Amino acid sequence: MGSYLSAPTVEKATGMDDVKVGIVGTGRMATAHATAWTKLGLSVFIGSRDKARAARLASQYGCKGGTHAEMLAESNFILLCIMPGPDSVAFINSIKDQVMGKGLSFCDMSASYTRFYTDASRAPAPYKSHLMYMKDTLGDPSASWVKAWANVMSSSISGFRRQPMEVAGDAKAKETAFRMLTAAGFEPLDCGSADDAQGIEPCSAPFDRPERVRHPRHVEHNGTQHP
């Protein structure tokens, strides 16, 4: 099993000016991403239903903060750092009129098939992928979707605990995720298209997910029992 770098060097990323990171949420995963991408010099905007809370958090990290609508107006790569299932569905439904046809990219990093979530948080049948459930819920042909950062804790992101990272998605969003991961010193692993996202959605006991197909480098680094 691979080891983390204890004190990684973080330098400003170059050639990333076209990436405008929007963060949905204000929890641990959201603040971890705000920490990481702000340190790397990317444009970051935290969006929340609570504008004041988003603004307070943003002031801590040197980025912008405000409402979901304000975040979407200034971002093109949207990180869904919110609970899977009903919360994610509610957010997607609330933004349809604003984002339809604008070609935004969305990253679903949920781990709804782990023991930490209830059945209500998982994609309903016949879906086997939360990403595909969200993609179809939005129903925007111009949007691009990717599954990434689903197999790591928030501390691994904010602390730059560099490791292989499974990624599956549409070409545009996947290319951006690869660039971001590479800039942060992680090892992006190409696990296919958005339709293949069910293969990298984390699962753990007591779930039997034959759809889960761990990338060989993921297994080499994390072991066979890692979600």
Tab-separated table of C-alpha atoms in Angstrom:
chain	number	residue	atom	x	y	z
A	1	MET	CA	0.000	0.000	0.000
A	2	GLY	CA	1.283	3.448	-0.912
A	3	SER	CA	2.149	6.122	1.607
A	4	TYR	CA	1.179	9.778	1.755
A	5	LEU	CA	3.680	12.574	1.448
A	6	SER	CA	3.927	14.098	4.900
A	7	ALA	CA	4.765	17.648	3.847
A	8	PRO	CA	3.913	18.210	0.183
A	9	THR	CA	5.103	21.325	-1.563
A	10	VAL	CA	2.220	23.356	-2.963
A	11	GLU	CA	2.978	25.731	-5.802
A	12	LYS	CA	0.609	27.925	-7.772
A	13	ALA	CA	-0.805	26.119	-10.793
A	14	THR	CA	-0.076	27.462	-14.256
A	15	GLY	CA	-2.250	27.329	-17.339
A	16	MET	CA	-5.457	27.020	-15.310
A	17	ASP	CA	-6.907	30.505	-15.783
A	18	ASP	CA	-9.813	29.103	-17.795
A	19	VAL	CA	-11.019	26.968	-14.870
A	20	LYS	CA	-13.497	28.754	-12.606
A	21	VAL	CA	-14.283	26.481	-9.659
A	22	GLY	CA	-17.732	26.708	-8.129
A	23	ILE	CA	-18.365	24.923	-4.839
A	24	VAL	CA	-21.847	23.893	-3.732
A	25	GLY	CA	-21.972	23.551	0.036
A	26	THR	CA	-20.201	24.768	3.166
A	27	GLY	CA	-19.300	21.517	4.942
A	28	ARG	CA	-15.956	19.765	5.388
A	29	MET	CA	-15.642	18.592	1.787
A	30	ALA	CA	-16.558	22.025	0.479
A	31	THR	CA	-14.016	23.810	2.668
A	32	ALA	CA	-11.357	21.218	1.787
A	33	HIS	CA	-11.780	21.991	-1.901
A	34	ALA	CA	-11.858	25.725	-1.217
A	35	THR	CA	-8.581	25.360	0.667
A	36	ALA	CA	-6.861	23.290	-2.017
A	37	TRP	CA	-7.825	25.203	-5.138
A	38	THR	CA	-7.347	28.630	-3.595
A	39	LYS	CA	-3.830	27.622	-2.525
A	40	LEU	CA	-3.152	26.545	-6.094
A	41	GLY	CA	-4.271	29.925	-7.371
A	42	LEU	CA	-7.485	28.895	-9.107
A	43	SER	CA	-10.586	31.060	-9.141
A	44	VAL	CA	-12.927	29.694	-6.433
A	45	PHE	CA	-16.493	30.702	-5.530
A	46	ILE	CA	-18.378	29.079	-2.629
A	47	GLY	CA	-22.130	28.989	-3.181
A	48	SER	CA	-24.719	28.330	-0.484
A	49	ARG	CA	-28.382	28.828	0.386
A	50	ASP	CA	-26.976	30.901	3.253
A	51	LYS	CA	-25.174	33.754	1.510
A	52	ALA	CA	-23.719	35.168	4.731
A	53	ARG	CA	-22.222	31.808	5.740
A	54	ALA	CA	-20.667	31.355	2.302
A	55	ALA	CA	-19.202	34.854	2.447
A	56	ARG	CA	-17.719	34.213	5.912
A	57	LEU	CA	-16.074	30.990	4.795
A	58	ALA	CA	-14.794	32.560	1.607
A	59	SER	CA	-13.126	35.323	3.603
A	60	GLN	CA	-11.100	32.666	5.439
A	61	TYR	CA	-9.715	31.185	2.218
A	62	GLY	CA	-9.297	34.286	0.092
A	63	CYS	CA	-11.959	33.340	-2.445
A	64	LYS	CA	-15.484	34.524	-3.234
A	65	GLY	CA	-18.713	33.457	-1.542
A	66	GLY	CA	-22.401	34.063	-2.039
A	67	THR	CA	-25.610	32.491	-3.256
A	68	HIS	CA	-25.879	29.510	-5.568
A	69	ALA	CA	-27.005	31.824	-8.361
A	70	GLU	CA	-23.997	34.108	-7.869
A	71	MET	CA	-21.649	31.143	-7.832
A	72	LEU	CA	-23.095	29.700	-11.049
A	73	ALA	CA	-22.803	33.049	-12.815
A	74	GLU	CA	-19.026	33.118	-12.204
A	75	SER	CA	-18.072	29.431	-12.416
A	76	ASN	CA	-17.723	26.757	-15.079
A	77	PHE	CA	-16.600	23.683	-13.088
A	78	ILE	CA	-19.089	22.959	-10.314
A	79	LEU	CA	-18.136	20.709	-7.390
A	80	LEU	CA	-21.203	19.150	-5.733
A	81	CYS	CA	-20.090	19.052	-2.100
A	82	ILE	CA	-23.570	18.261	-0.785
A	83	MET	CA	-25.383	15.159	0.371
A	84	PRO	CA	-26.335	12.700	-2.376
A	85	GLY	CA	-29.968	11.891	-3.067
A	86	PRO	CA	-32.702	14.402	-2.113
A	87	ASP	CA	-30.343	17.313	-1.370
A	88	SER	CA	-28.558	16.905	-4.698
A	89	VAL	CA	-31.832	16.492	-6.587
A	90	ALA	CA	-33.255	19.632	-4.983
A	91	PHE	CA	-30.171	21.631	-5.952
A	92	ILE	CA	-30.167	20.401	-9.554
A	93	ASN	CA	-33.866	21.146	-9.955
A	94	SER	CA	-33.398	24.629	-8.514
A	95	ILE	CA	-30.705	25.633	-11.031
A	96	LYS	CA	-32.127	24.274	-14.289
A	97	ASP	CA	-33.391	27.595	-15.605
A	98	GLN	CA	-30.076	29.315	-14.879
A	99	VAL	CA	-27.657	26.760	-16.335
A	100	MET	CA	-29.523	25.162	-19.236
A	101	GLY	CA	-27.559	25.414	-22.469
A	102	LYS	CA	-24.533	27.146	-20.919
A	103	GLY	CA	-22.142	24.194	-21.199
A	104	LEU	CA	-21.134	24.015	-17.541
A	105	SER	CA	-19.237	21.076	-16.078
A	106	PHE	CA	-20.357	19.308	-12.903
A	107	CYS	CA	-18.416	16.988	-10.596
A	108	ASP	CA	-20.316	14.451	-8.488
A	109	MET	CA	-18.085	13.174	-5.696
A	110	SER	CA	-20.728	11.367	-3.654
A	111	ALA	CA	-20.107	8.011	-2.004
A	112	SER	CA	-23.740	7.072	-1.493
A	113	TYR	CA	-23.186	3.306	-1.583
A	114	THR	CA	-21.057	3.313	1.544
A	115	ARG	CA	-22.383	2.523	5.003
A	116	PHE	CA	-22.561	6.217	5.856
A	117	TYR	CA	-25.690	6.828	3.777
A	118	THR	CA	-29.266	5.556	3.776
A	119	ASP	CA	-31.171	4.058	0.873
A	120	ALA	CA	-32.811	7.449	0.312
A	121	SER	CA	-29.412	8.877	-0.628
A	122	ARG	CA	-28.820	6.351	-3.387
A	123	ALA	CA	-29.919	6.570	-6.988
A	124	PRO	CA	-33.308	4.911	-7.514
A	125	ALA	CA	-33.715	1.894	-9.781
A	126	PRO	CA	-32.849	1.353	-12.550
A	127	TYR	CA	-29.860	3.638	-11.947
A	128	LYS	CA	-26.625	2.109	-10.710
A	129	SER	CA	-24.771	5.421	-10.632
A	130	HIS	CA	-25.521	8.573	-8.659
A	131	LEU	CA	-23.690	10.589	-11.307
A	132	MET	CA	-25.969	9.348	-14.091
A	133	TYR	CA	-28.980	10.036	-11.883
A	134	MET	CA	-27.851	13.643	-11.446
A	135	LYS	CA	-26.984	14.012	-15.129
A	136	ASP	CA	-30.424	12.841	-16.210
A	137	THR	CA	-32.107	14.965	-13.539
A	138	LEU	CA	-30.518	18.088	-15.027
A	139	GLY	CA	-31.238	16.933	-18.570
A	140	ASP	CA	-28.960	19.513	-20.193
A	141	PRO	CA	-27.219	18.167	-23.337
A	142	SER	CA	-24.675	20.984	-23.149
A	143	ALA	CA	-23.538	20.050	-19.626
A	144	SER	CA	-20.564	17.789	-18.971
A	145	TRP	CA	-20.345	15.494	-15.934
A	146	VAL	CA	-17.511	13.729	-14.126
A	147	LYS	CA	-17.097	11.486	-11.090
A	148	ALA	CA	-13.927	12.247	-9.123
A	149	TRP	CA	-12.626	12.747	-5.570
A	150	ALA	CA	-15.161	10.129	-4.438
A	151	ASN	CA	-12.708	7.807	-2.691
A	152	VAL	CA	-10.879	10.224	-0.400
A	153	MET	CA	-11.531	12.061	2.835
A	154	SER	CA	-11.714	15.827	2.959
A	155	SER	CA	-8.395	15.943	4.829
A	156	SER	CA	-6.687	14.215	1.917
A	157	ILE	CA	-7.802	17.023	-0.387
A	158	SER	CA	-6.980	19.979	1.846
A	159	GLY	CA	-3.751	18.336	3.035
A	160	PHE	CA	-2.615	17.348	-0.468
A	161	ARG	CA	-2.174	13.703	0.555
A	162	ARG	CA	-1.298	12.764	-2.984
A	163	GLN	CA	-2.465	9.438	-4.322
A	164	PRO	CA	-4.074	7.810	-7.380
A	165	MET	CA	-7.580	9.147	-8.047
A	166	GLU	CA	-10.212	7.330	-10.099
A	167	VAL	CA	-12.014	9.530	-12.640
A	168	ALA	CA	-14.866	8.733	-15.036
A	169	GLY	CA	-16.985	11.144	-17.008
A	170	ASP	CA	-17.807	13.105	-20.117
A	171	ALA	CA	-14.784	14.276	-22.097
A	172	LYS	CA	-14.893	17.993	-21.232
A	173	ALA	CA	-15.427	17.617	-17.478
A	174	LYS	CA	-12.990	14.717	-17.239
A	175	GLU	CA	-10.269	16.716	-18.977
A	176	THR	CA	-10.700	19.533	-16.472
A	177	ALA	CA	-10.641	17.127	-13.516
A	178	PHE	CA	-7.430	15.565	-14.876
A	179	ARG	CA	-5.804	18.987	-15.153
A	180	MET	CA	-6.820	19.949	-11.623
A	181	LEU	CA	-5.630	16.670	-10.116
A	182	THR	CA	-2.328	16.865	-11.965
A	183	ALA	CA	-1.804	20.473	-10.857
A	184	ALA	CA	-2.397	19.386	-7.246
A	185	GLY	CA	0.103	16.520	-7.524
A	186	PHE	CA	-2.382	13.639	-7.570
A	187	GLU	CA	-2.358	10.793	-10.107
A	188	PRO	CA	-5.579	10.853	-12.158
A	189	LEU	CA	-6.747	7.430	-13.356
A	190	ASP	CA	-8.874	7.248	-16.496
A	191	CYS	CA	-11.791	4.953	-15.690
A	192	GLY	CA	-13.948	5.693	-18.706
A	193	SER	CA	-17.014	7.702	-19.605
A	194	ALA	CA	-19.899	8.980	-17.502
A	195	ASP	CA	-21.664	5.693	-18.205
A	196	ASP	CA	-18.737	3.951	-16.491
A	197	ALA	CA	-19.064	5.997	-13.289
A	198	GLN	CA	-20.927	3.145	-11.582
A	199	GLY	CA	-17.617	1.285	-11.647
A	200	ILE	CA	-15.849	3.827	-9.434
A	201	GLU	CA	-18.651	4.836	-7.062
A	202	PRO	CA	-17.365	3.750	-3.648
A	203	CYS	CA	-18.965	0.872	-1.850
A	204	SER	CA	-18.312	-0.798	1.477
A	205	ALA	CA	-19.862	-3.485	3.676
A	206	PRO	CA	-22.646	-4.488	3.804
A	207	PHE	CA	-23.142	-3.569	0.127
A	208	ASP	CA	-22.390	-6.000	-2.671
A	209	ARG	CA	-21.763	-3.840	-5.722
A	210	PRO	CA	-20.648	-5.953	-8.693
A	211	GLU	CA	-20.630	-2.720	-10.711
A	212	ARG	CA	-17.654	-1.481	-8.684
A	213	VAL	CA	-14.490	-2.090	-10.703
A	214	ARG	CA	-11.439	-0.741	-8.888
A	215	HIS	CA	-8.647	0.570	-11.075
A	216	PRO	CA	-5.441	-1.524	-10.670
A	217	ARG	CA	-3.469	1.513	-9.454
A	218	HIS	CA	-6.188	2.273	-6.907
A	219	VAL	CA	-5.879	-1.275	-5.548
A	220	GLU	CA	-2.072	-1.152	-5.627
A	221	HIS	CA	-2.006	2.017	-3.558
A	222	ASN	CA	-4.990	1.527	-1.245
A	223	GLY	CA	-5.384	-2.234	-0.950
A	224	THR	CA	-8.355	-4.392	-1.868
A	225	GLN	CA	-10.571	-3.353	1.032
A	226	HIS	CA	-10.576	0.372	0.266
A	227	PRO	CA	-13.979	1.679	-0.882
